[in-house]
PDB file of C-alpha atoms in Angstrom:
ATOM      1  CA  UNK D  23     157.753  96.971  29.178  1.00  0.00           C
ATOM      2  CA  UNK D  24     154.583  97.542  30.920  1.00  0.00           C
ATOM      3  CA  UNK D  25     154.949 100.249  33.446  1.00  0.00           C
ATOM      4  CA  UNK D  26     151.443 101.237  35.138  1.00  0.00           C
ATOM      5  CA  UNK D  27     148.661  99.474  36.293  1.00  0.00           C
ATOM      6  CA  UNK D  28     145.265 100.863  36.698  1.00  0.00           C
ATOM      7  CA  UNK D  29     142.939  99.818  39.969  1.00  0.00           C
ATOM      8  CA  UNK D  30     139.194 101.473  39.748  1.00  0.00           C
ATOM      9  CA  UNK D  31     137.981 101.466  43.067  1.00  0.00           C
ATOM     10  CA  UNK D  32     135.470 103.962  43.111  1.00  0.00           C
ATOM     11  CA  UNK D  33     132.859 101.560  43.915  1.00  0.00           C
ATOM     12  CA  UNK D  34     130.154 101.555  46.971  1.00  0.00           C
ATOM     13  CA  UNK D  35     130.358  97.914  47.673  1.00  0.00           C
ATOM     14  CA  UNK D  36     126.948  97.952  48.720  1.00  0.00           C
ATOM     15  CA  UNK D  37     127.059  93.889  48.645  1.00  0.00           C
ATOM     16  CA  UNK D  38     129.024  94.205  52.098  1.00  0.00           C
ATOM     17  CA  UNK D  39     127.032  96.662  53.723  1.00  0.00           C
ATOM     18  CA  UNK D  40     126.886  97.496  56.509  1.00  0.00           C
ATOM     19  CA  UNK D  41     130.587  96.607  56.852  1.00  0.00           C
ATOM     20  CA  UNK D  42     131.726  99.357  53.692  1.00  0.00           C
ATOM     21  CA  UNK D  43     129.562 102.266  54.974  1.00  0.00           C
ATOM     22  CA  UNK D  44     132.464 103.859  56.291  1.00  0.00           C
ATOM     23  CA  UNK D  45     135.547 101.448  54.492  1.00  0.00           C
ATOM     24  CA  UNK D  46     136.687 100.545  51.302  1.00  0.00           C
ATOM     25  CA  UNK D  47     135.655  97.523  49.872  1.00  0.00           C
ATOM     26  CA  UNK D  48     139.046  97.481  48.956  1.00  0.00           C
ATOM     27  CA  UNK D  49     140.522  97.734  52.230  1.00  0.00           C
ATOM     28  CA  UNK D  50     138.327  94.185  53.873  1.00  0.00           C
ATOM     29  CA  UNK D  51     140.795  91.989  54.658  1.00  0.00           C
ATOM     30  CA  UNK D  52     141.865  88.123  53.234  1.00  0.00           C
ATOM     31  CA  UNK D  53     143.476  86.909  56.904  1.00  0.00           C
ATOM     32  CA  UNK D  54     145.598  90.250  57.445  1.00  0.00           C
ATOM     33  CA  UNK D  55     145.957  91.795  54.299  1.00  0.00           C
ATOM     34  CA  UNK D  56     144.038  93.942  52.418  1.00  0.00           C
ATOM     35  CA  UNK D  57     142.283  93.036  48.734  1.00  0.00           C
ATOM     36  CA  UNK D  58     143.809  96.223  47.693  1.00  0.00           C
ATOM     37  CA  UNK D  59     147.464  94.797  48.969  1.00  0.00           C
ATOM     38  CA  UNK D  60     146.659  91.662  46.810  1.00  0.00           C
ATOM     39  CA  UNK D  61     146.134  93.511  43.877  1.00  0.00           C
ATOM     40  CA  UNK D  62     149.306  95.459  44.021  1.00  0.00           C
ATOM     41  CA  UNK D  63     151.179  93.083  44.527  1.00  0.00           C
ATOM     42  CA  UNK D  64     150.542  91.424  41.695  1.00  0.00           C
ATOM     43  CA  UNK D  65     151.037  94.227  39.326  1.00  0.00           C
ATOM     44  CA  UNK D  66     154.249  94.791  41.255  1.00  0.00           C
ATOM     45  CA  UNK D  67     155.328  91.248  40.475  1.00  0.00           C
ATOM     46  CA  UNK D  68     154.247  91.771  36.580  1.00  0.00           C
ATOM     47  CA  UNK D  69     156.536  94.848  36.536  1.00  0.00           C
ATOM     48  CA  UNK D  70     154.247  97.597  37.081  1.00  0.00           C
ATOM     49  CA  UNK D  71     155.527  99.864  39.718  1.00  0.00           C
ATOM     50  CA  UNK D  72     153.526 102.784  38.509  1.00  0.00           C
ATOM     51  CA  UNK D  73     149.928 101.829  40.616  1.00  0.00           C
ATOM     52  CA  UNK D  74     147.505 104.407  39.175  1.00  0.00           C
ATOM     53  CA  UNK D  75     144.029 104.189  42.052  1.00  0.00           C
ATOM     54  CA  UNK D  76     140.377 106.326  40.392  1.00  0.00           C
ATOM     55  CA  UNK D  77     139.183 106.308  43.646  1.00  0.00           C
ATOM     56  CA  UNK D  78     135.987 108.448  45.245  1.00  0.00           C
ATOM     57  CA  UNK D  79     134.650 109.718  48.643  1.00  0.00           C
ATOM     58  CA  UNK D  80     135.206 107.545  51.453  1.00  0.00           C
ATOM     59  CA  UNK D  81     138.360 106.313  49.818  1.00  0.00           C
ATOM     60  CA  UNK D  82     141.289 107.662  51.748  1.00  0.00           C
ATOM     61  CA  UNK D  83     142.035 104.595  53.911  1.00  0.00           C
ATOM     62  CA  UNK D  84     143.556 103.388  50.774  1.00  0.00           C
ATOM     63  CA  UNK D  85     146.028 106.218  50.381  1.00  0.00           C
ATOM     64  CA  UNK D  86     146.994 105.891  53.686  1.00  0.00           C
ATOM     65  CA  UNK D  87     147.608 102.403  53.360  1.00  0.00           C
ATOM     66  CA  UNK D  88     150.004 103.082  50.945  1.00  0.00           C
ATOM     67  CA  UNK D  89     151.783 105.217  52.678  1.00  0.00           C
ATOM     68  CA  UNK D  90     154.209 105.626  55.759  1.00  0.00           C
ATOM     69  CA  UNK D  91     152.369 105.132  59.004  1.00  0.00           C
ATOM     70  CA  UNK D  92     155.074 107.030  61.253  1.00  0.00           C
ATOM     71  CA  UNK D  93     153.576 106.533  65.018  1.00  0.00           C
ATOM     72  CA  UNK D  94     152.748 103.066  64.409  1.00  0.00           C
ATOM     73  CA  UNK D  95     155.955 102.252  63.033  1.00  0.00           C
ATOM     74  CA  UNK D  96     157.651 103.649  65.520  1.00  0.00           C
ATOM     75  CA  UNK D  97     155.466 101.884  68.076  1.00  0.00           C
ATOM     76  CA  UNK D  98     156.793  98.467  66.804  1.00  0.00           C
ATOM     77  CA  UNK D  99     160.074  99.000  65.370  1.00  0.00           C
ATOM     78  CA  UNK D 100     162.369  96.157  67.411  1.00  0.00           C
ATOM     79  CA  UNK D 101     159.221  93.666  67.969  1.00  0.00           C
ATOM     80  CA  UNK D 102     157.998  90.911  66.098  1.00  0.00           C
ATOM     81  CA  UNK D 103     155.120  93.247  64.988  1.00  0.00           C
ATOM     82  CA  UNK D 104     157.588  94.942  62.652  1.00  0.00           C
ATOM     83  CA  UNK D 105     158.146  92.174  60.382  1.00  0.00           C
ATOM     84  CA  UNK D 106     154.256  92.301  59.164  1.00  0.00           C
ATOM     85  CA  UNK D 107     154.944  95.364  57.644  1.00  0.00           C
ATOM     86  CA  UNK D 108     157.323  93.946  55.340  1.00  0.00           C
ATOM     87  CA  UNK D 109     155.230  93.327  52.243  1.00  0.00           C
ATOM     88  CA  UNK D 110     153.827  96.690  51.966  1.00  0.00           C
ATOM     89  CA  UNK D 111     156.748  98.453  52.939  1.00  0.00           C
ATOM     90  CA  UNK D 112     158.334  97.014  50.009  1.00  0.00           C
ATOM     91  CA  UNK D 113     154.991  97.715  47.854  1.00  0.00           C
ATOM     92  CA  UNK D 114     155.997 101.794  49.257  1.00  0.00           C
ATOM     93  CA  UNK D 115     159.545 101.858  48.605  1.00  0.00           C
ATOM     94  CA  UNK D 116     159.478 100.148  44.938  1.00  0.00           C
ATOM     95  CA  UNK D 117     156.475 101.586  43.611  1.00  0.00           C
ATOM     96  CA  UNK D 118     154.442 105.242  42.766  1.00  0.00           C
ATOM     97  CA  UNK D 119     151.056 106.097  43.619  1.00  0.00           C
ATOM     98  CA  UNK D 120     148.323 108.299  42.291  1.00  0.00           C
ATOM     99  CA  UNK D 121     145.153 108.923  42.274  1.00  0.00           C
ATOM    100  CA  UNK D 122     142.369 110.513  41.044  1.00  0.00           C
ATOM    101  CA  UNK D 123     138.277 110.881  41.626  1.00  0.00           C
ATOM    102  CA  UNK D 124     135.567 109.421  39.543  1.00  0.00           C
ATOM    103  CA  UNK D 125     133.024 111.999  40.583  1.00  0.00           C
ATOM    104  CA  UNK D 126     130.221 109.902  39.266  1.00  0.00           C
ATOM    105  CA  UNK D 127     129.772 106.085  38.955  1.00  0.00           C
ATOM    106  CA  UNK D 128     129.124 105.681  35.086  1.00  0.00           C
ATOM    107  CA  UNK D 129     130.489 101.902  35.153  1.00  0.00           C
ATOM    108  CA  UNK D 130     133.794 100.540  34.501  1.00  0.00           C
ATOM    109  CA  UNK D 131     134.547 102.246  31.308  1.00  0.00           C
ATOM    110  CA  UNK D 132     133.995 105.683  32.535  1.00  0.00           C
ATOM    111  CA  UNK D 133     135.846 104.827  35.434  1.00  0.00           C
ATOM    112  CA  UNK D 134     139.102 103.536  32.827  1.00  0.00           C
ATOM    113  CA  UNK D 135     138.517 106.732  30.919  1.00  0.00           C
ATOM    114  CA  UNK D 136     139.202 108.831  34.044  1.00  0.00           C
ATOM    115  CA  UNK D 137     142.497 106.939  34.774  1.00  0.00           C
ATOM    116  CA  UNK D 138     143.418 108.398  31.062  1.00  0.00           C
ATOM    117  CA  UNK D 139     145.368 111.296  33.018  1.00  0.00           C
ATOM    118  CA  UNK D 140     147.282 109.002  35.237  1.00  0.00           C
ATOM    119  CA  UNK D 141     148.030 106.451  32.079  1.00  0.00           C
ATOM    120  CA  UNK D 142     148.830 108.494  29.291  1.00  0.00           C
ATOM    121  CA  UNK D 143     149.995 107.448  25.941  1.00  0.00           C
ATOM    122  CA  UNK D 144     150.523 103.595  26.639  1.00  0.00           C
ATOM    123  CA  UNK D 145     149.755 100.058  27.185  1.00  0.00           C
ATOM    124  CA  UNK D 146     148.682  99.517  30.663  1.00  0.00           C
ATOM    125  CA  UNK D 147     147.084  97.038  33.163  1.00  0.00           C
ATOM    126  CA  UNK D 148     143.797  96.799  34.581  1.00  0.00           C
ATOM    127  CA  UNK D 149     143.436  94.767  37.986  1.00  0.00           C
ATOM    128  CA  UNK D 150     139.973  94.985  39.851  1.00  0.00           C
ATOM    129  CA  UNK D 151     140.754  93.961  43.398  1.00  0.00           C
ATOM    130  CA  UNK D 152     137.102  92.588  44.018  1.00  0.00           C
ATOM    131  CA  UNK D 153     138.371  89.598  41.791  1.00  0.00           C
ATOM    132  CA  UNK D 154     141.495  87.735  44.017  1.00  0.00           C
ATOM    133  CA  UNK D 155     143.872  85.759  41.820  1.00  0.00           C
ATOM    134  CA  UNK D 156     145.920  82.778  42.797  1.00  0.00           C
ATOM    135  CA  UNK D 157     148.668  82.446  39.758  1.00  0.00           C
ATOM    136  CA  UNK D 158     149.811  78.907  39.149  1.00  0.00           C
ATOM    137  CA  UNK D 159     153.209  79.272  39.407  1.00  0.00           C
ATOM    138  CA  UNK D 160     153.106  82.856  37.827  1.00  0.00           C
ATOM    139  CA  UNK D 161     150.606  85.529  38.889  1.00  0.00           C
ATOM    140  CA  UNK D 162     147.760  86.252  36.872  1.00  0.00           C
ATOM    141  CA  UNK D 163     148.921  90.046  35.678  1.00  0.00           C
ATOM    142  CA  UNK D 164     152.865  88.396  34.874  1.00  0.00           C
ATOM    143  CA  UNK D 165     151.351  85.503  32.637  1.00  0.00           C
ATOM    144  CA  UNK D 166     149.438  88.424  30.804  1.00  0.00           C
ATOM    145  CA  UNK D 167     152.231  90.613  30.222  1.00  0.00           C
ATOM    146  CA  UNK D 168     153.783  87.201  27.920  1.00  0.00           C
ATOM    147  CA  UNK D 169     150.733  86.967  26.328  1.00  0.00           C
ATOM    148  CA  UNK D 170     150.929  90.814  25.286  1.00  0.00           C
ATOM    149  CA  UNK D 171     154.253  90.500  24.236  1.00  0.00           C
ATOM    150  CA  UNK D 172     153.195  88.030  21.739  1.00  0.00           C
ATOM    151  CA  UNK D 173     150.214  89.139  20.420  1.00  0.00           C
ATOM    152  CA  UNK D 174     150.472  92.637  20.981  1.00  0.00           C
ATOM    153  CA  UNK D 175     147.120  94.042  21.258  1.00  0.00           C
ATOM    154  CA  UNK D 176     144.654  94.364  24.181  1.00  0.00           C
ATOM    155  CA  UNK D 177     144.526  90.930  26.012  1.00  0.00           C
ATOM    156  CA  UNK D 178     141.448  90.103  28.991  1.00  0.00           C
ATOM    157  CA  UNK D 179     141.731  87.565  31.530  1.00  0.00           C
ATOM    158  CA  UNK D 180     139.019  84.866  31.010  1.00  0.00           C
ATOM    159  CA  UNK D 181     137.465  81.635  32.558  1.00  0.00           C
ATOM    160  CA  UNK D 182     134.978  79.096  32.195  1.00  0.00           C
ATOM    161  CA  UNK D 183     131.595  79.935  34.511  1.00  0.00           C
ATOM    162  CA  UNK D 184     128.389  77.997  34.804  1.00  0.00           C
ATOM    163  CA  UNK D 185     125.703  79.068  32.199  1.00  0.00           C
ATOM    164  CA  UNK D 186     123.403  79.853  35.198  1.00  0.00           C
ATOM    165  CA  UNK D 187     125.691  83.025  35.927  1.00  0.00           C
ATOM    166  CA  UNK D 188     126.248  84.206  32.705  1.00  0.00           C
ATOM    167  CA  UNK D 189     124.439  87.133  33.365  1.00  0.00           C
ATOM    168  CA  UNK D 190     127.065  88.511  35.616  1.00  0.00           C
ATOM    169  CA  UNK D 191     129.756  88.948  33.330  1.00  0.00           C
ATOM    170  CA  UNK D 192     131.151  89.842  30.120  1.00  0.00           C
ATOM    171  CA  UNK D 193     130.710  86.940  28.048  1.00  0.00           C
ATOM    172  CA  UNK D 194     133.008  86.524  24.871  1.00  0.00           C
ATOM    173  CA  UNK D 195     133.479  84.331  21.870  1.00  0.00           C
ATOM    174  CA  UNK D 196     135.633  84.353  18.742  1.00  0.00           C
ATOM    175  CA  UNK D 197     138.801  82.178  17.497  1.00  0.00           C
ATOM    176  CA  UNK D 198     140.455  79.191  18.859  1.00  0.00           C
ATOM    177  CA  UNK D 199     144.190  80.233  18.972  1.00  0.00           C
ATOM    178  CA  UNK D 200     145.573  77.667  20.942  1.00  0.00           C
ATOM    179  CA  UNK D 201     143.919  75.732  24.019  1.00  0.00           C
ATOM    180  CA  UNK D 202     144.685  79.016  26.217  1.00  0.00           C
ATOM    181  CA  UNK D 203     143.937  81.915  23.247  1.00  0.00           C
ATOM    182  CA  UNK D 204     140.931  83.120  21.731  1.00  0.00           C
ATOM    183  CA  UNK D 205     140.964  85.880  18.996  1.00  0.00           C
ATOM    184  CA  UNK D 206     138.146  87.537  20.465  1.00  0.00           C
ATOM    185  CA  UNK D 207     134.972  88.205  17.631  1.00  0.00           C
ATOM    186  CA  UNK D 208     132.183  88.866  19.769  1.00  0.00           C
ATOM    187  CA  UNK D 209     131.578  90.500  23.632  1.00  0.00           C
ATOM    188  CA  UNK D 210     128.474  90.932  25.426  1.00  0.00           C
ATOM    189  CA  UNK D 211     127.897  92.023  28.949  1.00  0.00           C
ATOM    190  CA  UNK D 212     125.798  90.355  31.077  1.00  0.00           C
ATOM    191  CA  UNK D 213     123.445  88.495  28.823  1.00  0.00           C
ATOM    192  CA  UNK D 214     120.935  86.063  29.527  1.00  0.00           C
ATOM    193  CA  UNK D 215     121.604  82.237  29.056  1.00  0.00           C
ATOM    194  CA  UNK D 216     119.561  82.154  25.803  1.00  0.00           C
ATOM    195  CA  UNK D 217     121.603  85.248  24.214  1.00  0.00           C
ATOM    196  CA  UNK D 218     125.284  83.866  25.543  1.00  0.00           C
ATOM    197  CA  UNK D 219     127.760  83.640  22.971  1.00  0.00           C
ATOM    198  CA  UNK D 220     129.787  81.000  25.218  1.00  0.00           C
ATOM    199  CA  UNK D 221     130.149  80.570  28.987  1.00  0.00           C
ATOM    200  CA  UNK D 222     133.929  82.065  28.298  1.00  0.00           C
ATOM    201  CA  UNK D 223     133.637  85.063  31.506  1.00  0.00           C
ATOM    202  CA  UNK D 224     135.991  87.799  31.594  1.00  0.00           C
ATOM    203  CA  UNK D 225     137.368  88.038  34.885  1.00  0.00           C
ATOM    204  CA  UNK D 226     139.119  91.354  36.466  1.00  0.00           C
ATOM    205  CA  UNK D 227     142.121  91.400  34.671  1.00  0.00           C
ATOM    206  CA  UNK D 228     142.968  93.498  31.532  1.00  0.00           C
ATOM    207  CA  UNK D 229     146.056  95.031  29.527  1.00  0.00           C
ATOM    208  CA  UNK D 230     144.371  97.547  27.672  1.00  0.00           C
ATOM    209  CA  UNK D 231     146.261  99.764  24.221  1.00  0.00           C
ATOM    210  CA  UNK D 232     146.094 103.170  24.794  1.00  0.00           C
ATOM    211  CA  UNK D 233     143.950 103.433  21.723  1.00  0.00           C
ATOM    212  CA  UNK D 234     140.767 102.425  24.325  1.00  0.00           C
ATOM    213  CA  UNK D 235     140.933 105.505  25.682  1.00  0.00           C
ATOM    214  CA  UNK D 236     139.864 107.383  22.516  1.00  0.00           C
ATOM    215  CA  UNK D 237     136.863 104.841  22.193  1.00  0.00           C
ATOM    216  CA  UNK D 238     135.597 105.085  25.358  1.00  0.00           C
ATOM    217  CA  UNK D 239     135.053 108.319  24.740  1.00  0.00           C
ATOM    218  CA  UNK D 240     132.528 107.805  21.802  1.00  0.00           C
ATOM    219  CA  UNK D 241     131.326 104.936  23.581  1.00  0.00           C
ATOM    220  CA  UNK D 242     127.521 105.421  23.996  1.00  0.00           C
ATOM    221  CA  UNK D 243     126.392 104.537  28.061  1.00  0.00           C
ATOM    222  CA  UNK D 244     124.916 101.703  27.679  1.00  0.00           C
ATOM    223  CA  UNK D 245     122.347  99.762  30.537  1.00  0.00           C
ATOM    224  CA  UNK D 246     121.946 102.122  33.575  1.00  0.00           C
ATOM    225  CA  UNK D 247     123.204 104.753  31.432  1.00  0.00           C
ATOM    226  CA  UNK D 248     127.069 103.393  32.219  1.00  0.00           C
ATOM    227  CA  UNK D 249     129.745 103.188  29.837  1.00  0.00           C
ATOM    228  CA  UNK D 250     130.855  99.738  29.409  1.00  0.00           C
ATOM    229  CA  UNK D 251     134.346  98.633  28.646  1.00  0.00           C
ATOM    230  CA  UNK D 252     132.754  95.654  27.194  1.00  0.00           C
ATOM    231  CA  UNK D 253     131.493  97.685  24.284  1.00  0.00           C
ATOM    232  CA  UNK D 254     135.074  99.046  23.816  1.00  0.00           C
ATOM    233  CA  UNK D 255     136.672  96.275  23.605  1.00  0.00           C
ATOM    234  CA  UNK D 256     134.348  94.922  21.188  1.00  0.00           C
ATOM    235  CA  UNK D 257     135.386  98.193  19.187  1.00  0.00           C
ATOM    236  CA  UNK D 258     138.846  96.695  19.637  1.00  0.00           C
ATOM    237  CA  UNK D 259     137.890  93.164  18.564  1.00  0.00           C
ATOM    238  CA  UNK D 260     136.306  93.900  15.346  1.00  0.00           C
ATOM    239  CA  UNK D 261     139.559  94.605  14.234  1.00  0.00           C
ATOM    240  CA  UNK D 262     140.571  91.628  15.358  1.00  0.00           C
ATOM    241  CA  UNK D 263     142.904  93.087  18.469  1.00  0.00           C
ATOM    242  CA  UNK D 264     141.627  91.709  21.464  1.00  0.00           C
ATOM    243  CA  UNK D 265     143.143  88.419  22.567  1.00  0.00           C
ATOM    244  CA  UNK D 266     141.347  86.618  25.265  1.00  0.00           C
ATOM    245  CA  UNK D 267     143.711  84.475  27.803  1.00  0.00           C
ATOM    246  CA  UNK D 268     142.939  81.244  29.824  1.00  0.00           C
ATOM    247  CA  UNK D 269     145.306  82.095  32.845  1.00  0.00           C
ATOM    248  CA  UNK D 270     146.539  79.418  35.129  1.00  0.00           C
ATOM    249  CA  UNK D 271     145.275  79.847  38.701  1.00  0.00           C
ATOM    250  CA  UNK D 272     142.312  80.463  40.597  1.00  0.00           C
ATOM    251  CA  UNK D 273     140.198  83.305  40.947  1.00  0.00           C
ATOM    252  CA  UNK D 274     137.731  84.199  44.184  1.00  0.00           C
ATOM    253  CA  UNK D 275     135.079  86.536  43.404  1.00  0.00           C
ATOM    254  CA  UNK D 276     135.527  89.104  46.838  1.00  0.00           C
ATOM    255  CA  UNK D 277     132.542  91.292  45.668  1.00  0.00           C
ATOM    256  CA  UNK D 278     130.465  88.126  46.714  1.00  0.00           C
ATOM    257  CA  UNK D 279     130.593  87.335  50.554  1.00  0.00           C
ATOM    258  CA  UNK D 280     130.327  83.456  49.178  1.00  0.00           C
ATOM    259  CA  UNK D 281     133.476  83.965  47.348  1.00  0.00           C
ATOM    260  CA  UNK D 282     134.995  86.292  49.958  1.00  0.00           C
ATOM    261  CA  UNK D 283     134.218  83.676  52.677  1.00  0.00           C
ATOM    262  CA  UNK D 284     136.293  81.062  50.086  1.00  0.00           C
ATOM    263  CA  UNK D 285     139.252  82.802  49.349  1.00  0.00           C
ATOM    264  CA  UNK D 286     139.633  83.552  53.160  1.00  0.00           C
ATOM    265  CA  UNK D 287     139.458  79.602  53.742  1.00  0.00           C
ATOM    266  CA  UNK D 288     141.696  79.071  50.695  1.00  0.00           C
ATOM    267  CA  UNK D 289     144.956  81.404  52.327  1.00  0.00           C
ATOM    268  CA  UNK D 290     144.130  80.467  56.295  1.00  0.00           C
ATOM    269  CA  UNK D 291     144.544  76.734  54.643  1.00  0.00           C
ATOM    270  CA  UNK D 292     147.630  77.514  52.444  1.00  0.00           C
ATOM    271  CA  UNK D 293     149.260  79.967  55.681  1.00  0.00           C
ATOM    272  CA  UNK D 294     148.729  76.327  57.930  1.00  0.00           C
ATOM    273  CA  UNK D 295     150.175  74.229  55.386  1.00  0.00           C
ATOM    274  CA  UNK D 296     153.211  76.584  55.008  1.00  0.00           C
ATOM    275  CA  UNK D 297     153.782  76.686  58.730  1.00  0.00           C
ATOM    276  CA  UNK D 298     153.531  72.644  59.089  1.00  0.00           C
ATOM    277  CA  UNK D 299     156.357  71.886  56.462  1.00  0.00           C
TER     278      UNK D 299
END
């Protein structure tokens, strides 16, 4: 069984300034909870109840909302306040938390690499709260953990994106498994339209082999002198153990205030629909 789950959230989120000056990105809120929430939720539903944070400066607000809030609490113990603490109290009870720094932003891969301490000497999910997943019926994270159980090797979350915004991702190709597998054969991030190998996007979701954390380090930083997991994994995939996944769902891209702005309509539309029936 997968135990952990790592969550890099070291990052500025400069795309929502002025609103992260003094917040996590992490911590902006879908209606009134959290991305972060989101996130651990999901690896709590896919079994992981280890949540591993590499966090940085200006990052506390995330331990504390993990943690027990006594005053409040007390404040609205016996009103019909208390009840909205219910999903993260069971996130606290069920679940561990640690954390550690990323003293310097050197891109994803460095920031993976840091989380080594937390990890250890196993397989281990990835979940990058910018990107908010919908599972359809399963969530994202649980339908990966079948797919690793089958194939056994480092699996990434991936979906179709337009070949205008190829540049924003890491873009894979390789071998048609099935209509929801690809062996992966070839990753590269963020290239132009011309040099895209597909319009196949990994998203934010990953269950990495420990093995990755031995080729990050002799991983060469690559653009903006950053390590990238992309080149890792393409490490990975030349010996053919990277297994991309088309999960069922949808996915909101929160780094974006476009895609922020949708996933808010998308749950104040569900929460209405709920209360109607």
């Amino acid at each position: 069984m997968i135990t952990k789950c790592l969550f890099p959230v070291a990052g500025y989120g400069t795309r929502f300034l002025p609103a992260t000056k003094a917040q996590p990105k992490e911590m902006l809120p879908i209606l009134t909870k959290p991305l972060i929430q989101y996130g651990a939720e999901e690896a709590f539903a896919a079994g992981m109840k280890n949540i591993a944070f590499v966090t940085g400066r200006t990052k506390r607000a995330i331990e504390d909302h993990f943690d027990v809030t006594y005053e409040l609490e007390d404040q609205i113990s016996g009103t019909s306040k208390e009840s909205s603490l219910d999903g993260i109290r069971e996130l606290i009870d069920q679940c561990t938390f640690s954390y550690t720094r990323q003293t310097h932003m050197r891109g994803l891969g460095d920031a993976i690499l840091t989380g080594e301490t937390l990890i250890g000497d196993q397989t281990f999910g990835v979940i990058l709260a910018d990107d908010l997943c919908v599972g359809e019926p399963d969530g994202v994270m649980e339908q990966m953990v079948r797919v690793y159980e089958k194939y056994r090797c480092s699996i990434v979350a991936v979906q179709e994106v337009p070949l205008e915004e190829v540049d924003k991702y890491g873009i894979i190709s390789g071998t048609q498994l099935d209509d929801r597998h690809i062996r992966i054969e070839r990753m590269v991030e963020k290239p132009s339209p011309q040099e895209a190998p597909s319009t196949l996007a990994v998203i934010g979701r990953y269950i990495l082999t420990p093995d990755i954390f031995e080729i990050l380090r002799n991983t060469a930083p690559g653009r903006n002198g950053e390590v990238q997991l992309t080149d890792a994994l393409q490490s990975q995939a030349q010996n053919g153990k990277v297994v991309a996944y088309r999960f069922r769902g949808q996915r909101f891209d929160c780094g974006s205030v476009e895609g922020f702005v949708a996933a808010t309509n998308f749950f104040f539309n569900m929460e209405r629909q709920d209360s109607e029936t």
